[in-house]
Each structure stands twice: as C-alpha cells, then as structure tokens.
C-alpha cells in the first residue's frame, strides 16, 4: 500500500464533482485531471469552467494540476479518484455505464500498491461487487492484495458559494482498516470541515443515498400537502409559515424535484432493495408524488386559463427558468422539461427563457431551444419555474408586462407575493 506522502492523484471525470476536487488537491500535491471530453479539457486549460463552480483565478492557483483527455497521461499516478456521473435510465434504473467505463480505464493503468477511490453515487455494494471485479479483470491484479479501494461520497451543491468542497464534512471509507485510515488522512488535507470515517465502504455508499432519499421524501410530503391545500382553498406558503413557528418543524417548500441527487439517488436505493426482495413502498410513493408535480402544475394552469377565457390550444406560454435549481447552469435531470412537454401536449407554443443556460447545451440534452430574451406583451401565460436572482429582481410589474392584457402568472417558487401571482403551489 502506498504512503500518504507518495500519493500522486488522478481525478477521473471533471464535472461538478471532479473539478473542485482536483483544484483543491492540486494546491498541495501533483494532480492530473482527466476527462473524455476534449472540449472540456481545452476550456479548462484556458481557465474556463462552464459549470461556474471554479473561477479562472482558482484554476491558476492550482499550480500542480494538469488537464488531459488521454488516459496514457495518467500512467505516473498511483491514486485514482473516480467522479463520473451515475444517472438513471429512462425506466428509472441505475445507469452505471460511465462508472464501468471509468473502471476499465483505471484498471488498464493499475500497478501493485495503487489505490482507487470512488465518489460517484451508487447503491450499497456497487464498489466492491460491481466495480472491483472490473478492476481485477482488466488489471490482472488481486483486490486487497495488489490494489485497494476507498469510497467517499460527493456532497457538492451546485451553485452554492457558501458551502463549497472544503466546507462540507466528508464521509470516507476504505477496503481495509489501514486503507480507510489512508483515505481519511488524504481527504483531511483539503476538507477543513473535517471527515467522518465510516466503518465500511458499504456503509459510506448507503449513507450517501439515504441523505438525498430523506430530502426527497420530505419534499414529497410537502408536495402532497400542497395538493391538499390547493383543493380546499388554502395558501400553502401561509400554512407552512404558521407551522414553522414551532421550533422543531422542518422547513421545506413544494415544487419540482430534479437535479443530479434528490431526483436520482432514491432509485439507487430502491433498485438494491428490490434486488434483495424488499418492496420500498414509502420511498417509491414519494418518488411518484414528486415526479407527478409537473403534470399537476400544467393542469392547474390550463384550468385557470379556461376560467379567464384564454384559449389553451395555440396559447403562447413563457417558462422562466430551465435549470434544476436557482443561480446555477446545471440542467441535469431538470424537471422543468416535464412542464414544457406537458404544455406541448396541449398544443401550446412554449418559449423557455433562462439567462444561466447555454442554448446549445439545452438543445443537445433535451432538444429545447432557450430564447435570448422574452417578448414584452406576448404571452398568455407565464410560469416562474426557477427562482433565479434575475427573476426576483424584475418584480411583479416587469413580469406582468411580459404578458398580454389577459394572462396568467403561475409562481412555482414564491418569487412574488401572494397578491401578485394568479397561481401558486
């Protein structure tokens, strides 16, 4: 097993998770940042992070960091940290394709004594049961004899400038007690908030998926409450503010649940549960509620338009915001796309406006064009889908001017006061 002082890191995957990790480690030791995208590598070499998680100044300070899209350039490394995405498929099953491909790449480079650390979200057991056999097969080496593994789940919150990588406590683990100590010591070099050394890799994997499953279920409860309150004519925000006056009431808001974590991680846990013969009823019920919210929003909007004598077929609708959360360019698993697709089924003409989103990216990922600016006075309905600061700063009057004389504003994110919106969740 390698010594802490001799570790030479390769970070495999330079997205929202990998790049900040590579930058932090490169302030202290040699790091090679690897990504299969040549376009991504060229941008990073020019000091540009299109995800806006690191600045050009931060990249320049990481003086020990080299970028490459050639696996051959990783040959001098002995610690491989894999941070590739682990999404879900269309039928909501774990898609580990990128993780397995990364494991094959690393397996081809492994030498005796090397360490492989996984940060990608997986179900409990995936590292040792699914990834390690790939490493062994490709490398010809034996696990826990010739090479070792660790797991330290990512906790990156895209767009959050307050809680950044060094400020978020890190869970660490290793395939042997000695490896666990080494992995923990390595991360303590960069995590000022401290670490939690889990007793096994499987414990660390499970901790990751339940963190976001818990949040998913809490939001599902609030979403169901919003459905109930809508039916009985109560303002959900008013009810929640009243409930928050009790010291131990947990504060959540209704809305769309997408993104790379909350809308995805529960399916990794339910997959494992079903594989061992358990039907995870509560978790799947929460997922069904949250996945159905876009359809509920459009149904409410259509009913309100009908009461205003606004024809739905051919109506021009402006959807403001396309990212999965406010003030970041991340469109991974955004549920705003579900709203757009529902509106198109009603034969609406939909404009999507989001100053944070690159039009080409939205087109490649979802086949949706993002407009540069909305047309004033052009819309029969406006949906405030994401609470970007730019939208909050516009105010009710400016937003109203985007609509026709007779129009509906649906405020999903409580950007406006109750009196300024026609509909709220």
Short mmCIF file of C-alpha atoms in Angstrom, two decimals:
data_model
loop_
_atom_site.label_atom_id
_atom_site.label_comp_id
_atom_site.label_asym_id
_atom_site.label_seq_id
_atom_site.Cartn_x
_atom_site.Cartn_y
_atom_site.Cartn_z
CA UNK A 1 0.00 0.00 0.00
CA UNK A 2 1.27 3.48 -0.87
CA UNK A 3 2.23 6.03 1.77
CA UNK A 4 0.33 9.30 2.15
CA UNK A 5 3.39 11.36 1.26
CA UNK A 6 3.88 9.45 -2.01
CA UNK A 7 0.32 9.78 -3.35
CA UNK A 8 0.05 11.12 -6.91
CA UNK A 9 -3.58 11.73 -7.76
CA UNK A 10 -5.56 11.30 -10.95
CA UNK A 11 -9.13 12.63 -10.89
CA UNK A 12 -11.21 10.80 -13.48
CA UNK A 13 -14.16 12.96 -14.55
CA UNK A 14 -14.01 16.75 -14.34
CA UNK A 15 -17.62 17.77 -13.86
CA UNK A 16 -19.31 19.43 -10.89
CA UNK A 17 -17.65 16.97 -8.52
CA UNK A 18 -14.27 16.18 -10.05
CA UNK A 19 -13.03 19.63 -10.95
CA UNK A 20 -13.35 21.23 -7.47
CA UNK A 21 -11.71 18.12 -6.02
CA UNK A 22 -8.79 18.29 -8.45
CA UNK A 23 -8.32 22.00 -7.79
CA UNK A 24 -8.20 21.55 -4.02
CA UNK A 25 -5.78 18.64 -4.08
CA UNK A 26 -3.56 20.40 -6.64
CA UNK A 27 -2.89 23.17 -4.14
CA UNK A 28 -0.88 20.60 -2.16
CA UNK A 29 0.26 17.73 -4.41
CA UNK A 30 0.54 16.69 -8.09
CA UNK A 31 -2.81 16.03 -9.75
CA UNK A 32 -3.77 15.00 -13.26
CA UNK A 33 -7.34 15.87 -14.18
CA UNK A 34 -8.78 13.53 -16.81
CA UNK A 35 -11.99 13.88 -18.81
CA UNK A 36 -13.04 12.15 -22.02
CA UNK A 37 -14.32 15.45 -23.44
CA UNK A 38 -11.62 17.21 -25.42
CA UNK A 39 -13.79 20.34 -25.48
CA UNK A 40 -13.96 20.34 -21.68
CA UNK A 41 -10.19 19.90 -21.38
CA UNK A 42 -9.42 22.75 -23.78
CA UNK A 43 -11.78 25.08 -21.92
CA UNK A 44 -10.17 24.23 -18.57
CA UNK A 45 -6.69 24.79 -19.99
CA UNK A 46 -7.93 28.25 -20.97
CA UNK A 47 -9.18 28.87 -17.42
CA UNK A 48 -12.86 28.46 -18.26
CA UNK A 49 -15.24 26.31 -16.21
CA UNK A 50 -18.61 26.40 -17.97
CA UNK A 51 -20.22 24.94 -14.83
CA UNK A 52 -19.15 28.08 -12.90
CA UNK A 53 -18.03 26.03 -9.90
CA UNK A 54 -14.43 27.26 -10.13
CA UNK A 55 -13.03 30.58 -11.30
CA UNK A 56 -10.10 31.28 -13.61
CA UNK A 57 -8.21 32.56 -10.57
CA UNK A 58 -8.80 29.31 -8.66
CA UNK A 59 -7.65 27.29 -11.64
CA UNK A 60 -4.47 29.33 -11.88
CA UNK A 61 -3.73 28.81 -8.18
CA UNK A 62 -3.87 25.03 -8.60
CA UNK A 63 -0.27 25.06 -9.76
CA UNK A 64 0.19 21.26 -9.53
CA UNK A 65 -2.81 20.49 -11.77
CA UNK A 66 -2.55 19.20 -15.35
CA UNK A 67 -5.53 18.52 -17.63
CA UNK A 68 -5.76 15.77 -20.22
CA UNK A 69 -8.19 13.66 -22.21
CA UNK A 70 -5.56 10.99 -22.84
CA UNK A 71 -5.56 8.07 -20.39
CA UNK A 72 -1.88 7.50 -21.16
CA UNK A 73 -1.10 10.71 -19.25
CA UNK A 74 -2.32 9.08 -16.02
CA UNK A 75 0.41 6.44 -16.03
CA UNK A 76 2.52 8.20 -13.39
CA UNK A 77 -0.34 8.32 -10.87
CA UNK A 78 -0.97 5.84 -8.07
CA UNK A 79 -4.25 7.10 -6.60
CA UNK A 80 -7.27 7.26 -8.93
CA UNK A 81 -10.36 9.15 -7.78
CA UNK A 82 -13.37 8.37 -9.97
CA UNK A 83 -16.02 11.11 -10.07
CA UNK A 84 -18.09 10.33 -13.15
CA UNK A 85 -21.90 10.80 -13.27
CA UNK A 86 -24.22 7.95 -12.28
CA UNK A 87 -27.64 8.89 -13.68
CA UNK A 88 -30.77 6.79 -14.08
CA UNK A 89 -32.13 5.32 -17.30
CA UNK A 90 -35.49 6.14 -18.88
CA UNK A 91 -37.07 3.28 -16.91
CA UNK A 92 -35.60 4.73 -13.70
CA UNK A 93 -32.90 2.11 -13.17
CA UNK A 94 -29.30 2.90 -12.17
CA UNK A 95 -27.15 3.62 -15.20
CA UNK A 96 -23.57 2.73 -14.27
CA UNK A 97 -22.23 2.81 -17.82
CA UNK A 98 -19.84 5.70 -17.24
CA UNK A 99 -18.70 4.27 -13.91
CA UNK A 100 -17.88 0.92 -15.50
CA UNK A 101 -16.06 2.60 -18.40
CA UNK A 102 -14.01 4.66 -15.95
CA UNK A 103 -13.21 1.47 -14.01
CA UNK A 104 -11.98 -0.17 -17.22
CA UNK A 105 -9.77 2.85 -17.96
CA UNK A 106 -8.27 2.82 -14.47
CA UNK A 107 -7.95 -0.97 -14.49
CA UNK A 108 -5.70 -0.70 -17.52
CA UNK A 109 -3.35 1.58 -15.57
CA UNK A 110 -3.24 -0.14 -12.16
CA UNK A 111 0.03 -1.28 -10.65
CA UNK A 112 0.70 -3.11 -7.38
CA UNK A 113 0.06 -0.90 -4.35
CA UNK A 114 -2.28 1.52 -6.16
CA UNK A 115 -5.45 2.97 -4.63
CA UNK A 116 -8.80 3.59 -6.35
CA UNK A 117 -11.33 5.86 -4.63
CA UNK A 118 -14.92 6.15 -5.88
CA UNK A 119 -17.00 9.28 -5.29
CA UNK A 120 -19.88 8.58 -7.68
CA UNK A 121 -23.26 7.87 -6.11
CA UNK A 122 -24.08 4.14 -6.17
CA UNK A 123 -26.24 1.62 -4.32
CA UNK A 124 -24.69 -0.18 -1.31
CA UNK A 125 -22.28 -2.84 -2.51
CA UNK A 126 -21.65 -1.45 -6.01
CA UNK A 127 -17.99 -0.58 -5.43
CA UNK A 128 -16.89 -4.00 -4.22
CA UNK A 129 -19.44 -6.15 -6.06
CA UNK A 130 -19.54 -4.42 -9.46
CA UNK A 131 -16.53 -2.12 -9.89
CA UNK A 132 -13.78 -4.13 -8.21
CA UNK A 133 -14.29 -7.18 -10.49
CA UNK A 134 -13.76 -4.88 -13.49
CA UNK A 135 -10.56 -3.54 -11.98
CA UNK A 136 -9.34 -7.08 -11.28
CA UNK A 137 -10.24 -8.41 -14.72
CA UNK A 138 -8.64 -5.56 -16.68
CA UNK A 139 -5.53 -5.20 -14.50
CA UNK A 140 -4.91 -8.86 -13.72
CA UNK A 141 -4.30 -7.80 -10.11
CA UNK A 142 -5.96 -9.05 -6.91
CA UNK A 143 -8.14 -6.79 -4.75
CA UNK A 144 -6.81 -6.06 -1.26
CA UNK A 145 -3.57 -7.81 -2.13
CA UNK A 146 -2.23 -5.89 -5.12
CA UNK A 147 -4.53 -2.84 -5.10
CA UNK A 148 -7.03 -1.25 -2.72
CA UNK A 149 -10.23 0.77 -2.85
CA UNK A 150 -11.94 3.55 -0.96
CA UNK A 151 -15.27 5.33 -1.17
CA UNK A 152 -16.00 8.94 -0.26
CA UNK A 153 -19.36 10.15 -1.46
CA UNK A 154 -19.56 13.57 -3.07
CA UNK A 155 -21.59 16.28 -1.36
CA UNK A 156 -21.23 19.07 -3.89
CA UNK A 157 -24.14 21.52 -4.00
CA UNK A 158 -24.05 23.19 -7.45
CA UNK A 159 -24.32 26.96 -7.37
CA UNK A 160 -23.75 27.17 -3.61
CA UNK A 161 -20.95 29.67 -2.97
CA UNK A 162 -21.24 29.34 0.81
CA UNK A 163 -20.96 25.56 1.20
CA UNK A 164 -18.06 24.59 -1.03
CA UNK A 165 -15.96 21.43 -1.07
CA UNK A 166 -13.61 22.28 1.86
CA UNK A 167 -16.58 23.47 3.95
CA UNK A 168 -18.64 20.27 3.71
CA UNK A 169 -17.86 17.38 6.04
CA UNK A 170 -16.72 14.32 4.08
CA UNK A 171 -17.56 10.68 4.67
CA UNK A 172 -14.58 8.41 3.98
CA UNK A 173 -14.02 4.66 3.92
CA UNK A 174 -11.58 2.01 2.74
CA UNK A 175 -11.42 -1.65 1.82
CA UNK A 176 -9.21 -2.46 4.84
CA UNK A 177 -8.77 -0.60 8.13
CA UNK A 178 -5.35 0.63 7.01
CA UNK A 179 -6.73 1.85 3.68
CA UNK A 180 -9.60 3.58 5.48
CA UNK A 181 -7.05 5.46 7.60
CA UNK A 182 -5.12 6.44 4.47
CA UNK A 183 -8.22 7.67 2.60
CA UNK A 184 -9.36 9.63 5.63
CA UNK A 185 -5.95 11.26 6.06
CA UNK A 186 -5.86 12.16 2.37
CA UNK A 187 -9.19 13.98 2.46
CA UNK A 188 -8.37 15.70 5.73
CA UNK A 189 -5.68 17.56 3.79
CA UNK A 190 -8.35 19.53 1.91
CA UNK A 191 -11.58 19.30 3.94
CA UNK A 192 -11.48 21.97 6.63
CA UNK A 193 -14.93 20.92 7.90
CA UNK A 194 -13.50 17.54 8.89
CA UNK A 195 -14.26 13.95 7.94
CA UNK A 196 -16.35 11.05 9.18
CA UNK A 197 -14.60 7.68 8.81
CA UNK A 198 -17.31 5.12 8.05
CA UNK A 199 -16.79 1.55 9.21
CA UNK A 200 -17.00 0.13 5.68
CA UNK A 201 -17.38 1.08 2.03
CA UNK A 202 -20.96 -0.25 2.04
CA UNK A 203 -21.87 1.98 4.99
CA UNK A 204 -20.46 5.01 3.18
CA UNK A 205 -22.35 4.12 -0.02
CA UNK A 206 -25.60 3.68 1.91
CA UNK A 207 -25.16 6.95 3.79
CA UNK A 208 -24.95 8.84 0.51
CA UNK A 209 -28.17 7.50 -0.95
CA UNK A 210 -30.21 7.98 2.24
CA UNK A 211 -29.10 11.62 2.60
CA UNK A 212 -30.99 12.54 -0.54
CA UNK A 213 -33.74 9.95 -0.15
CA UNK A 214 -34.67 11.61 3.13
CA UNK A 215 -34.87 15.02 1.46
CA UNK A 216 -36.88 13.56 -1.40
CA UNK A 217 -39.45 12.13 1.00
CA UNK A 218 -39.68 15.36 2.99
CA UNK A 219 -40.37 17.34 -0.18
CA UNK A 220 -42.87 14.71 -1.32
CA UNK A 221 -44.80 15.22 1.92
CA UNK A 222 -44.89 18.99 1.36
CA UNK A 223 -45.91 18.46 -2.27
CA UNK A 224 -48.80 16.25 -1.18
CA UNK A 225 -49.83 18.82 1.40
CA UNK A 226 -49.80 21.46 -1.34
CA UNK A 227 -52.12 19.29 -3.44
CA UNK A 228 -54.50 19.02 -0.48
CA UNK A 229 -54.37 22.72 0.38
CA UNK A 230 -54.96 23.69 -3.26
CA UNK A 231 -58.18 21.66 -3.24
CA UNK A 232 -59.51 23.25 -0.04
CA UNK A 233 -58.50 26.78 -0.98
CA UNK A 234 -55.62 27.33 1.43
CA UNK A 235 -52.39 29.10 0.54
CA UNK A 236 -49.61 26.55 1.12
CA UNK A 237 -46.98 29.17 1.91
CA UNK A 238 -49.19 30.71 4.59
CA UNK A 239 -49.77 27.30 6.18
CA UNK A 240 -46.06 26.47 6.16
CA UNK A 241 -45.10 29.80 7.72
CA UNK A 242 -47.59 29.20 10.50
CA UNK A 243 -46.25 25.68 11.10
CA UNK A 244 -42.66 26.98 11.14
CA UNK A 245 -43.46 28.89 14.31
CA UNK A 246 -42.94 25.59 16.15
CA UNK A 247 -39.25 25.07 16.95
CA UNK A 248 -38.94 21.53 15.57
CA UNK A 249 -40.94 21.85 12.35
CA UNK A 250 -38.72 21.01 9.36
CA UNK A 251 -38.87 23.73 6.70
CA UNK A 252 -39.37 22.57 3.10
CA UNK A 253 -41.23 24.05 0.14
CA UNK A 254 -43.28 22.33 -2.59
CA UNK A 255 -42.04 22.20 -6.14
CA UNK A 256 -40.28 20.25 -8.84
CA UNK A 257 -37.67 17.73 -7.66
CA UNK A 258 -34.92 17.18 -10.20
CA UNK A 259 -31.18 17.51 -10.31
CA UNK A 260 -28.32 15.06 -10.04
CA UNK A 261 -29.06 13.93 -6.48
CA UNK A 262 -32.53 14.20 -4.95
CA UNK A 263 -34.39 13.06 -8.04
CA UNK A 264 -31.92 10.26 -8.79
CA UNK A 265 -30.40 8.78 -5.63
CA UNK A 266 -33.62 7.19 -4.27
CA UNK A 267 -33.78 4.97 -7.35
CA UNK A 268 -30.34 3.57 -6.50
CA UNK A 269 -31.63 2.54 -3.08
CA UNK A 270 -34.91 1.14 -4.39
CA UNK A 271 -33.00 -0.85 -7.02
CA UNK A 272 -30.93 -2.52 -4.32
CA UNK A 273 -33.98 -3.07 -2.11
CA UNK A 274 -35.89 -4.79 -4.90
CA UNK A 275 -32.84 -6.88 -5.77
CA UNK A 276 -32.91 -8.38 -2.27
CA UNK A 277 -36.67 -8.92 -2.32
CA UNK A 278 -37.95 -5.87 -0.46
CA UNK A 279 -40.57 -3.55 -1.94
CA UNK A 280 -39.67 0.01 -0.77
CA UNK A 281 -43.22 1.35 -0.66
CA UNK A 282 -42.63 4.67 1.12
CA UNK A 283 -39.64 5.68 -1.00
CA UNK A 284 -41.39 4.86 -4.28
CA UNK A 285 -44.57 6.64 -3.15
CA UNK A 286 -42.51 9.79 -2.56
CA UNK A 287 -40.93 9.45 -5.99
CA UNK A 288 -44.35 9.10 -7.65
CA UNK A 289 -45.63 12.25 -5.95
CA UNK A 290 -42.60 14.31 -6.89
CA UNK A 291 -42.45 13.04 -10.46
CA UNK A 292 -46.12 13.96 -10.96
CA UNK A 293 -45.78 17.60 -9.92
CA UNK A 294 -45.10 18.96 -13.42
CA UNK A 295 -48.36 17.48 -14.70
CA UNK A 296 -50.20 18.96 -11.73
CA UNK A 297 -48.77 22.40 -12.41
CA UNK A 298 -49.84 22.37 -16.06
CA UNK A 299 -53.31 21.06 -15.17
CA UNK A 300 -53.77 23.93 -12.72
CA UNK A 301 -52.55 26.43 -15.30
CA UNK A 302 -54.89 25.13 -18.00
CA UNK A 303 -57.89 25.32 -15.65
CA UNK A 304 -57.01 28.89 -14.69
CA UNK A 305 -56.62 29.87 -18.34
CA UNK A 306 -60.05 28.40 -19.06
CA UNK A 307 -61.63 30.49 -16.30
CA UNK A 308 -60.04 33.59 -17.88
CA UNK A 309 -61.36 32.65 -21.35
CA UNK A 310 -57.82 32.21 -22.66
CA UNK A 311 -57.73 29.54 -25.40
CA UNK A 312 -55.22 26.85 -24.47
CA UNK A 313 -54.68 25.43 -27.95
CA UNK A 314 -52.13 27.72 -29.57
CA UNK A 315 -51.55 29.75 -26.40
CA UNK A 316 -48.11 31.29 -26.07
CA UNK A 317 -46.54 30.33 -22.74
CA UNK A 318 -43.29 31.62 -21.26
CA UNK A 319 -41.41 29.26 -18.95
CA UNK A 320 -38.91 31.24 -16.89
CA UNK A 321 -36.03 29.06 -15.75
CA UNK A 322 -34.79 25.72 -17.05
CA UNK A 323 -32.06 24.66 -14.61
CA UNK A 324 -32.88 22.21 -11.83
CA UNK A 325 -32.26 24.90 -9.19
CA UNK A 326 -31.65 28.61 -8.90
CA UNK A 327 -28.48 30.54 -9.76
CA UNK A 328 -26.52 27.79 -11.45
CA UNK A 329 -26.25 26.47 -15.04
CA UNK A 330 -26.93 22.82 -14.14
CA UNK A 331 -29.72 21.28 -16.24
CA UNK A 332 -29.09 17.66 -15.29
CA UNK A 333 -32.40 15.88 -14.68
CA UNK A 334 -34.28 19.19 -14.65
CA UNK A 335 -38.00 18.67 -14.19
CA UNK A 336 -38.82 21.91 -15.96
CA UNK A 337 -38.56 19.88 -19.16
CA UNK A 338 -41.60 17.90 -17.97
CA UNK A 339 -43.60 21.14 -17.77
CA UNK A 340 -42.54 22.06 -21.30
CA UNK A 341 -43.54 18.64 -22.63
CA UNK A 342 -46.92 18.80 -20.87
CA UNK A 343 -47.61 22.22 -22.37
CA UNK A 344 -46.69 20.97 -25.84
CA UNK A 345 -49.24 18.16 -25.46
CA UNK A 346 -51.88 20.89 -25.02
CA UNK A 347 -50.64 22.40 -28.31
CA UNK A 348 -49.21 25.45 -26.55
CA UNK A 349 -46.38 27.45 -28.10
CA UNK A 350 -43.64 27.47 -25.48
CA UNK A 351 -40.74 29.88 -25.02
CA UNK A 352 -38.10 28.89 -22.46
CA UNK A 353 -36.00 31.71 -21.00
CA UNK A 354 -33.06 31.13 -18.68
CA UNK A 355 -30.07 33.51 -18.53
CA UNK A 356 -28.00 30.78 -16.85
CA UNK A 357 -28.39 28.19 -19.60
CA UNK A 358 -26.37 27.80 -22.77
CA UNK A 359 -28.82 27.31 -25.65
CA UNK A 360 -26.65 24.71 -27.34
CA UNK A 361 -26.46 22.66 -24.14
CA UNK A 362 -30.25 22.62 -23.71
CA UNK A 363 -30.70 21.66 -27.36
CA UNK A 364 -28.20 18.80 -27.12
CA UNK A 365 -29.60 17.42 -23.88
CA UNK A 366 -33.32 17.91 -24.37
CA UNK A 367 -33.97 19.22 -27.88
CA UNK A 368 -35.20 22.50 -26.42
CA UNK A 369 -34.19 25.97 -27.58
CA UNK A 370 -33.65 28.66 -24.95
CA UNK A 371 -34.53 32.17 -26.12
CA UNK A 372 -32.24 35.16 -25.58
CA UNK A 373 -34.99 37.48 -24.27
CA UNK A 374 -38.76 37.14 -23.84
CA UNK A 375 -41.05 39.36 -25.91
CA UNK A 376 -42.91 42.02 -23.93
CA UNK A 377 -46.69 41.72 -24.08
CA UNK A 378 -46.56 38.41 -25.96
CA UNK A 379 -47.65 35.71 -23.52
CA UNK A 380 -50.96 34.18 -22.50
CA UNK A 381 -49.31 32.54 -19.50
CA UNK A 382 -46.04 32.85 -17.61
CA UNK A 383 -44.61 30.12 -15.36
CA UNK A 384 -41.94 31.16 -12.87
CA UNK A 385 -40.25 27.77 -12.67
CA UNK A 386 -36.83 28.60 -11.17
CA UNK A 387 -36.05 31.29 -8.59
CA UNK A 388 -33.02 32.89 -10.24
CA UNK A 389 -31.98 36.20 -8.68
CA UNK A 390 -32.53 37.89 -12.05
CA UNK A 391 -36.22 36.93 -11.93
CA UNK A 392 -36.65 38.04 -8.33
CA UNK A 393 -35.12 41.40 -9.16
CA UNK A 394 -37.57 42.01 -12.02
CA UNK A 395 -40.52 42.45 -9.71
CA UNK A 396 -44.23 41.93 -10.37
CA UNK A 397 -44.73 44.90 -12.72
CA UNK A 398 -41.93 43.90 -15.10
CA UNK A 399 -43.13 40.31 -15.14
CA UNK A 400 -46.72 41.40 -15.83
CA UNK A 401 -45.54 43.46 -18.80
CA UNK A 402 -44.40 40.25 -20.47
CA UNK A 403 -48.00 39.05 -20.62
CA UNK A 404 -50.87 40.06 -22.86
CA UNK A 405 -53.70 42.15 -21.48
CA UNK A 406 -55.33 38.93 -20.30
CA UNK A 407 -52.78 36.46 -18.95
CA UNK A 408 -51.95 34.12 -16.06
CA UNK A 409 -48.81 34.05 -13.89
CA UNK A 410 -48.05 30.79 -12.12
CA UNK A 411 -45.42 31.30 -9.42
CA UNK A 412 -43.87 27.93 -8.56
CA UNK A 413 -41.08 29.35 -6.40
CA UNK A 414 -42.76 32.09 -4.33
CA UNK A 415 -40.85 34.76 -6.22
CA UNK A 416 -43.83 37.10 -5.95
CA UNK A 417 -46.15 37.94 -3.12
CA UNK A 418 -49.47 36.10 -2.95
CA UNK A 419 -51.34 39.14 -4.26
CA UNK A 420 -49.05 39.42 -7.32
CA UNK A 421 -49.41 35.86 -8.64
CA UNK A 422 -52.51 34.22 -10.11
CA UNK A 423 -51.43 30.73 -9.06
CA UNK A 424 -49.01 29.29 -6.50
CA UNK A 425 -48.31 25.75 -5.38
#
